[in-house]
Coordinates of C-alpha atoms in Angstrom, one line a residue:
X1 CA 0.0 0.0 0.0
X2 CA 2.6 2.5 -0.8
X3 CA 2.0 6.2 -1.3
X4 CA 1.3 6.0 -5.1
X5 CA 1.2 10.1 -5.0
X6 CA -0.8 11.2 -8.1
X7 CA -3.0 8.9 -10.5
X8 CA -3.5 11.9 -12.6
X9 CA -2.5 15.3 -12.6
X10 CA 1.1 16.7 -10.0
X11 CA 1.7 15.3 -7.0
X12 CA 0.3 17.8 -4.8
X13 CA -1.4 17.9 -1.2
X14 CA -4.6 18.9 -0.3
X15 CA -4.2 22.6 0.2
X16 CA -0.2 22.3 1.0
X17 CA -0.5 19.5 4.0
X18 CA 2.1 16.9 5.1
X19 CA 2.0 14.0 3.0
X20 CA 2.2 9.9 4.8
X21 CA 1.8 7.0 3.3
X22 CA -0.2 4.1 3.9
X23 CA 2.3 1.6 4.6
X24 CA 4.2 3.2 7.2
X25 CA 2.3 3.7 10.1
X26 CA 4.5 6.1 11.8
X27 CA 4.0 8.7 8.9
X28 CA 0.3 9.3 9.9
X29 CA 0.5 7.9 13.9
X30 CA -0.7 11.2 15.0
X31 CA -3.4 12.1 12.5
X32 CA -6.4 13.3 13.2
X33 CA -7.4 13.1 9.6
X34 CA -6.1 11.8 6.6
X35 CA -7.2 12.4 2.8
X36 CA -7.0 9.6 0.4
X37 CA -7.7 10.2 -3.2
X38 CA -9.8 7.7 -5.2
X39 CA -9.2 8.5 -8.7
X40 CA -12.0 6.2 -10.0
X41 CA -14.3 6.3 -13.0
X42 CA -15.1 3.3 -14.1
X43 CA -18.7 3.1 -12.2
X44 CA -20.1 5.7 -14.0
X45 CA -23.3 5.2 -16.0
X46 CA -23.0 8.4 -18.3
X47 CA -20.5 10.7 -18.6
X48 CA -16.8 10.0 -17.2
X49 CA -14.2 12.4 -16.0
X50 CA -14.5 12.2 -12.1
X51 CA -10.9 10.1 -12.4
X52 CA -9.8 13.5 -12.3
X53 CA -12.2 14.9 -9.4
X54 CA -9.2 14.2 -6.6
X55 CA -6.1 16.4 -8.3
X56 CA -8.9 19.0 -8.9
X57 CA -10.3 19.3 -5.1
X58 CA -7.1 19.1 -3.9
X59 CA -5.7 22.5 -6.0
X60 CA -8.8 24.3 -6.4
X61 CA -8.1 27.7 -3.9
X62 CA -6.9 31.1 -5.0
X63 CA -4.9 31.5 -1.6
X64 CA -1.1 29.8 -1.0
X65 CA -1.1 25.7 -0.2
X66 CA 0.3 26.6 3.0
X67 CA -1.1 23.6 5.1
X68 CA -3.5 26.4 6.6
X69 CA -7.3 27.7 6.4
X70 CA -8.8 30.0 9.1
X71 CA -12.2 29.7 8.9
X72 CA -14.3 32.9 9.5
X73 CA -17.5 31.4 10.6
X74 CA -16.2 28.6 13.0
X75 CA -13.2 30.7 14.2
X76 CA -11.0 27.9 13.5
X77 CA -8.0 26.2 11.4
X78 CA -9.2 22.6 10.3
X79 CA -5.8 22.4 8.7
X80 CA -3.7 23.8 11.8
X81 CA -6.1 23.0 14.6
X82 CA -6.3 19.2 13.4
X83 CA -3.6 16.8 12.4
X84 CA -4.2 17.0 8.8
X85 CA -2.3 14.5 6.2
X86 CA -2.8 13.6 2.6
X87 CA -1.8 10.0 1.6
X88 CA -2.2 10.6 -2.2
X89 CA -4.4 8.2 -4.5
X90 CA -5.5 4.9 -4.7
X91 CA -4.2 3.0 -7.4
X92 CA -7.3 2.5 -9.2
X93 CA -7.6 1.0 -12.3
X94 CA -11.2 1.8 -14.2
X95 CA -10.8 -1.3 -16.2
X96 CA -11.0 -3.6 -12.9
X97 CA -13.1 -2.1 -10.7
X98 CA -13.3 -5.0 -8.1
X99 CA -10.0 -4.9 -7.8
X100 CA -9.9 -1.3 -7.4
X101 CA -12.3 -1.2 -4.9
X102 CA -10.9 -3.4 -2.7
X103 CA -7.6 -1.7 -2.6
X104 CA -9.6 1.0 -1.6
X105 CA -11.4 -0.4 0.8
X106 CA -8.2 -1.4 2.3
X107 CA -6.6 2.1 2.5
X108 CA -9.6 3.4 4.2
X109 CA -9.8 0.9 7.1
X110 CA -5.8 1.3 7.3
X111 CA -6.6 5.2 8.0
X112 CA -9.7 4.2 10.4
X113 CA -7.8 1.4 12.4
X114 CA -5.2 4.0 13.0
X115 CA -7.9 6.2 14.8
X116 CA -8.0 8.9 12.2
X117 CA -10.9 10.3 10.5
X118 CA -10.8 9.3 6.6
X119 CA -11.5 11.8 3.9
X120 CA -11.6 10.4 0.8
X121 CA -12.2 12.7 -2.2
X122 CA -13.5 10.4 -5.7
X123 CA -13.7 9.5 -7.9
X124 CA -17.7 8.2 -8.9
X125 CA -19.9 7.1 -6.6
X126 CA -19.1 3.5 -6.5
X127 CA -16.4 4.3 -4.3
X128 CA -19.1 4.8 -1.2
X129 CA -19.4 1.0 -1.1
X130 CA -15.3 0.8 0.4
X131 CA -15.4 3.9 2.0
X132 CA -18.0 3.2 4.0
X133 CA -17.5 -0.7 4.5
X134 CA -13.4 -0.1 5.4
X135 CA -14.8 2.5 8.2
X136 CA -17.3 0.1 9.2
X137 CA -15.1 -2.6 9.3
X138 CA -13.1 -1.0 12.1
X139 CA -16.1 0.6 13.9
X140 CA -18.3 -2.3 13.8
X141 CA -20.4 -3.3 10.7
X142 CA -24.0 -1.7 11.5
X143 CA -22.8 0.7 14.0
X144 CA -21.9 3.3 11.2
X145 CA -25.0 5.1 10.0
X146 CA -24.5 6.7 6.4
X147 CA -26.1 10.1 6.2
X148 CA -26.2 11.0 2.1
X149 CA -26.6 13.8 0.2
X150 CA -27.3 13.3 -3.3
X151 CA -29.6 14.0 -5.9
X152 CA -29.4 10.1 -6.7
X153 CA -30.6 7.4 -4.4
X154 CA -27.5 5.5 -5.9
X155 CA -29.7 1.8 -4.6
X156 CA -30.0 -0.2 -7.7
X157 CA -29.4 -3.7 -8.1
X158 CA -27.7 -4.4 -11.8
X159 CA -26.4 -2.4 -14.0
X160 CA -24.9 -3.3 -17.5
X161 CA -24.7 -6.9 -15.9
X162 CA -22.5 -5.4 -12.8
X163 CA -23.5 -5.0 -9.1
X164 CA -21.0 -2.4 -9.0
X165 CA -21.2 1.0 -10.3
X166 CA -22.1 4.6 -9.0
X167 CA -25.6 4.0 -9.2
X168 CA -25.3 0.9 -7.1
X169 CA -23.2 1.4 -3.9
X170 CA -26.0 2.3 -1.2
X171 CA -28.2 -0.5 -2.1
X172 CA -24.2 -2.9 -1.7
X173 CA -23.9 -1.6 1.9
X174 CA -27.1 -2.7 3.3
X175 CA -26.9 -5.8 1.6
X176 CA -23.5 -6.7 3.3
X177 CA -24.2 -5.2 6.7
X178 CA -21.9 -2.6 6.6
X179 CA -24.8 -0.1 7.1
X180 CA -27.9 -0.8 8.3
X181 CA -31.1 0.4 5.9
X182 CA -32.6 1.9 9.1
X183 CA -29.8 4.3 9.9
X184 CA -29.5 5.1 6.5
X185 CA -30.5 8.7 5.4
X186 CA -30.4 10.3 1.7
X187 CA -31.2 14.2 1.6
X188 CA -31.7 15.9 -1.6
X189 CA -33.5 13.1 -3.8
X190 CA -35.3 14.1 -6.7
X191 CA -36.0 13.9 -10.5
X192 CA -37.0 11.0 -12.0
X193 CA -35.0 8.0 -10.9
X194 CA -35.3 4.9 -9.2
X195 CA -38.7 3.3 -10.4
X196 CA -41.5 1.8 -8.1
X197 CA -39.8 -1.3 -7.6
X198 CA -36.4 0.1 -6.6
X199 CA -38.5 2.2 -4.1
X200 CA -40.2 -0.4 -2.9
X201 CA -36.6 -2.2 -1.7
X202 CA -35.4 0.8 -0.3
X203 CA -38.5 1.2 2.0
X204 CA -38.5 -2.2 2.5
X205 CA -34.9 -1.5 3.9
X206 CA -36.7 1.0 6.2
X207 CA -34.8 4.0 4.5
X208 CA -35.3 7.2 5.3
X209 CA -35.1 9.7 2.2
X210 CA -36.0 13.0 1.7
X211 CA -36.6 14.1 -1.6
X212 CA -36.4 17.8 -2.5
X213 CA -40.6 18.7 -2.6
X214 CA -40.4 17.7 1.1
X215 CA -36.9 19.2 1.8
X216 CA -38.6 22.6 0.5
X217 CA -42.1 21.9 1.9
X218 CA -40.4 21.2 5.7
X219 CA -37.5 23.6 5.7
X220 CA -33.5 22.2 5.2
X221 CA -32.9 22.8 8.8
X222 CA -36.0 20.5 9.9
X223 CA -35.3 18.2 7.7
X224 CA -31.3 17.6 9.1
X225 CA -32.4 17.3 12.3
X226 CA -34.9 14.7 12.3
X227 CA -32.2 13.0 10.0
X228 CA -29.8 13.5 12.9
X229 CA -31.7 12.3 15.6
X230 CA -32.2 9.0 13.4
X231 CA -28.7 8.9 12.8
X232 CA -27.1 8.7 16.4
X233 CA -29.7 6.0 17.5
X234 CA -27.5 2.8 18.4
X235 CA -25.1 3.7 15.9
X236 CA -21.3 4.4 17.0
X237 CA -20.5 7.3 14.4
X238 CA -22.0 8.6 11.1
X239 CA -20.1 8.6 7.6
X240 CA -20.7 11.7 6.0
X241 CA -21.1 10.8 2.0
X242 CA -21.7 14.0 -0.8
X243 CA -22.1 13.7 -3.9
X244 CA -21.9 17.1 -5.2
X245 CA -24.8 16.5 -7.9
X246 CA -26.9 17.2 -4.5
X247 CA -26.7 21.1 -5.7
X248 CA -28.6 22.3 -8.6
X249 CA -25.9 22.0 -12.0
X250 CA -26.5 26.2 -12.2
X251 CA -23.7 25.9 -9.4
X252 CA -22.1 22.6 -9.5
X253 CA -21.9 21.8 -13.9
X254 CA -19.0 19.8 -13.3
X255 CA -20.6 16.3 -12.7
X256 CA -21.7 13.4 -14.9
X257 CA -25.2 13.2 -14.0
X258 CA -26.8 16.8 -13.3
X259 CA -30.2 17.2 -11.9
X260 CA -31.8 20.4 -12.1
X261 CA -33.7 21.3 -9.0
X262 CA -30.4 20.7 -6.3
X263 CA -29.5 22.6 -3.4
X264 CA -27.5 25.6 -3.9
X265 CA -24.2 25.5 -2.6
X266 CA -24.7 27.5 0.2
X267 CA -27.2 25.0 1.4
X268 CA -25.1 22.4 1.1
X269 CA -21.8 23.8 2.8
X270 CA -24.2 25.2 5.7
X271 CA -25.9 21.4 5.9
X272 CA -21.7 19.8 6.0
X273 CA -20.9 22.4 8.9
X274 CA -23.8 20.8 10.7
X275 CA -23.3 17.3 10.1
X276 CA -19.5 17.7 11.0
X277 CA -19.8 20.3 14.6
X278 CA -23.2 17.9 15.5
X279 CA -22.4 14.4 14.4
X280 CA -19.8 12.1 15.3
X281 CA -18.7 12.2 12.1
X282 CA -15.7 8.9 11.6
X283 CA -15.7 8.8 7.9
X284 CA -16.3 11.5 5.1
X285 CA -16.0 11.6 1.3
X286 CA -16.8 13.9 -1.7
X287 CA -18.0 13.0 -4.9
X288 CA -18.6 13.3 -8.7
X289 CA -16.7 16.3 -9.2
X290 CA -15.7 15.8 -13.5
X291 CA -13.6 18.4 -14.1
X292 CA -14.0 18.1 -17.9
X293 CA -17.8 19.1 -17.6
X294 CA -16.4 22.1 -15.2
X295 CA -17.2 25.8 -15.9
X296 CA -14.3 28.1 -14.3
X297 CA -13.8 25.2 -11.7
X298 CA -16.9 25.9 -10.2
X299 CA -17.4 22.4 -9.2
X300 CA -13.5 21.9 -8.3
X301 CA -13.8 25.2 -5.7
X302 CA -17.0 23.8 -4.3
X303 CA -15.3 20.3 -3.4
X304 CA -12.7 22.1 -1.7
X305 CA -15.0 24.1 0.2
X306 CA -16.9 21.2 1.2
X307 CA -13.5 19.0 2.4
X308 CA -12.5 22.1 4.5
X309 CA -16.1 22.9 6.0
X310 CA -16.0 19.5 7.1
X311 CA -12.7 19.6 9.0
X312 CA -13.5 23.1 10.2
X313 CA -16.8 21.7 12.0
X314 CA -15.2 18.2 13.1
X315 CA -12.2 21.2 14.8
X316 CA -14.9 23.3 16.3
X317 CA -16.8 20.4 17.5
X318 CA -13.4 18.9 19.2
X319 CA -12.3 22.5 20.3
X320 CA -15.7 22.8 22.3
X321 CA -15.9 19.2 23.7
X322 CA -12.5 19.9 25.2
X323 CA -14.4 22.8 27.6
X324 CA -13.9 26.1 25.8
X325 CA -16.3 28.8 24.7
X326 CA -19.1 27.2 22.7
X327 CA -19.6 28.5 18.9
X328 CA -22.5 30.7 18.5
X329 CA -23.4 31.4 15.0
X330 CA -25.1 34.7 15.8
X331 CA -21.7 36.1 16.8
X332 CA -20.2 38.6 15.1
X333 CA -17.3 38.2 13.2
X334 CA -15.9 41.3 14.6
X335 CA -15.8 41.7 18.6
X336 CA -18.5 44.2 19.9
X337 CA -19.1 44.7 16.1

């Protein structure tokens, strides 16, 4: 499992971090969190290009990759503040993508065992099925709930005569036991896939999804927090997966399957920072960003911003456990201003 650096694109870090590799433990012994890139395509069931969704998360910021992001809403560094490492890709070959799966699987429950917090930025979607399974594997299989955002319910069976593929993984994870269907909860559903029978299974799996008509009939905020209530019953820790085809393509184009309708990507960085400062969040990863269907890196920018609002929250949410002032999101960024 050697550091293979970059599948595609320069062998950068996210955002200028200290690199490990998997195979030598001491390299990440004191992370808190360590990003894995899963350069993987060859689940898609349209349009290709997310192979290249890792090298373009990890460069897309205008300021220096100095290892370092303040954030101004949580007052903290998620890069500083957290022991932060990026173990490169995957190797991941499209052509094979049981094999490629498993290696992944693999890496992630490496970084889990280790007591970090894996990022893992894809890649398609099939790449849920060992993210999810390798932290689940270490936690305890059905004690990791799954809380999903995604404009796709991603639980069909076969495809093109393969169980595996991006449309695929979520219905693979309950089948195993990694995840059980009951802690299971998908938030921002809608257009015009699965069909009655796929529905069916999913609420035979006791599924909880909420489809954007309800979403915008309840209020986002409403909505999360029944999720979350669901998702810390008899369940150990919560893996955090986002596909960014959640938000509506007007502000994420970059993706192979774009659904008008989505969130916009305020909603969707606001719904991260909660799931991260109020979950136990143990797993995380980002999804479907395809670079060549980008406009301006639109989608790249967004992925970044969603990897950092992620370890800004799980910092804040540490920094307050360990007894100082908690946030307040009503406080002014400027003291006595």
């Amino acid at each position: 499992m050697t550091r293979y650096g970059p599948m595609f694109g320069p062998d950068v870090t996210f955002l200028g971090v200290d690199r490990c590799a998997l195979d030598e433990p001491s390299s990440f012994a004191d992370a808190d969190v360590v990003i894995v890139g899963a350069p993987f395509d060859g689940g898609t069931s349209h349009r290709p290009g997310t192979r290249f969704g890792p090298s373009a998360i990890r460069q897309a910021c205008y300021l220096p990759h100095d290892g370092s992001r303040l954030s101004l809403a949580l007052r903290v560094d998620g890069l500083q503040d957290l022991q932060v490492y990026d173990a490169g890709d995957v190797e991941m070959f499209s052509g094979d993508i049981e094999r490629s799966l498993a290696a992944l699987e693999d890496a992630v429950h490496t970084v889990a065992s280790a007591g970090a917090i894996p990022i893992v930025l894809g890649g398609d979607h099939s790449i849920a099925l060992p993210d999810a399974t390798g932290v689940a594997r270490h936690h305890g299989l059905g004690r990791v709930s799954l809380v999903h955002f995604d404009a796709h319910a991603d639980t069909g069976d076969i495809e093109f005569g393969s169980l595996h593929g991006h449309g695929q993984p979520m219905r693979r994870l309950i089948e195993s036991g990694a995840v059980r269907g009951d802690r299971f909860l998908q938030i921002g559903l809608r257009g015009y896939w699965p069909g009655p029978e796929t529905l069916s299974w999913m609420a035979d799996q006791r599924m909880r999804s909420y489809e954007m008509t309800e979403i915008v009939a309840r209020g986002l905020d409403s909505c999360l927090s029944e999720a979350f209530g669901i998702a810390t019953d008899e369940c150990e820790g919560v893996f955090l997966s986002v596909d960014v085809d959640v938000v509506d393509p007007g502000m994420a184009p970059g993706t192979g399957t774009p659904e008008p309708g989505g969130f916009t990507s305020r909603q969707l960085l606001d719904a991260v920072r909660r799931c991260c400062y109020e979950l136990p969040v143990v797993g995380v990863d980002v999804v479907e960003v395809a670079p060549p269907y980008d406009h301006a890196d639109i989608t790249a920018y967004l992925g970044n911003r969603v990897v950092l609002e992620a370890l800004s929250a799980i910092a804040r949410r540490r920094r307050d456990a360990a007894g100082g002032p908690p946030w307040d999101p009503r406080q002014p960024l400027l003291d006595d201003r």
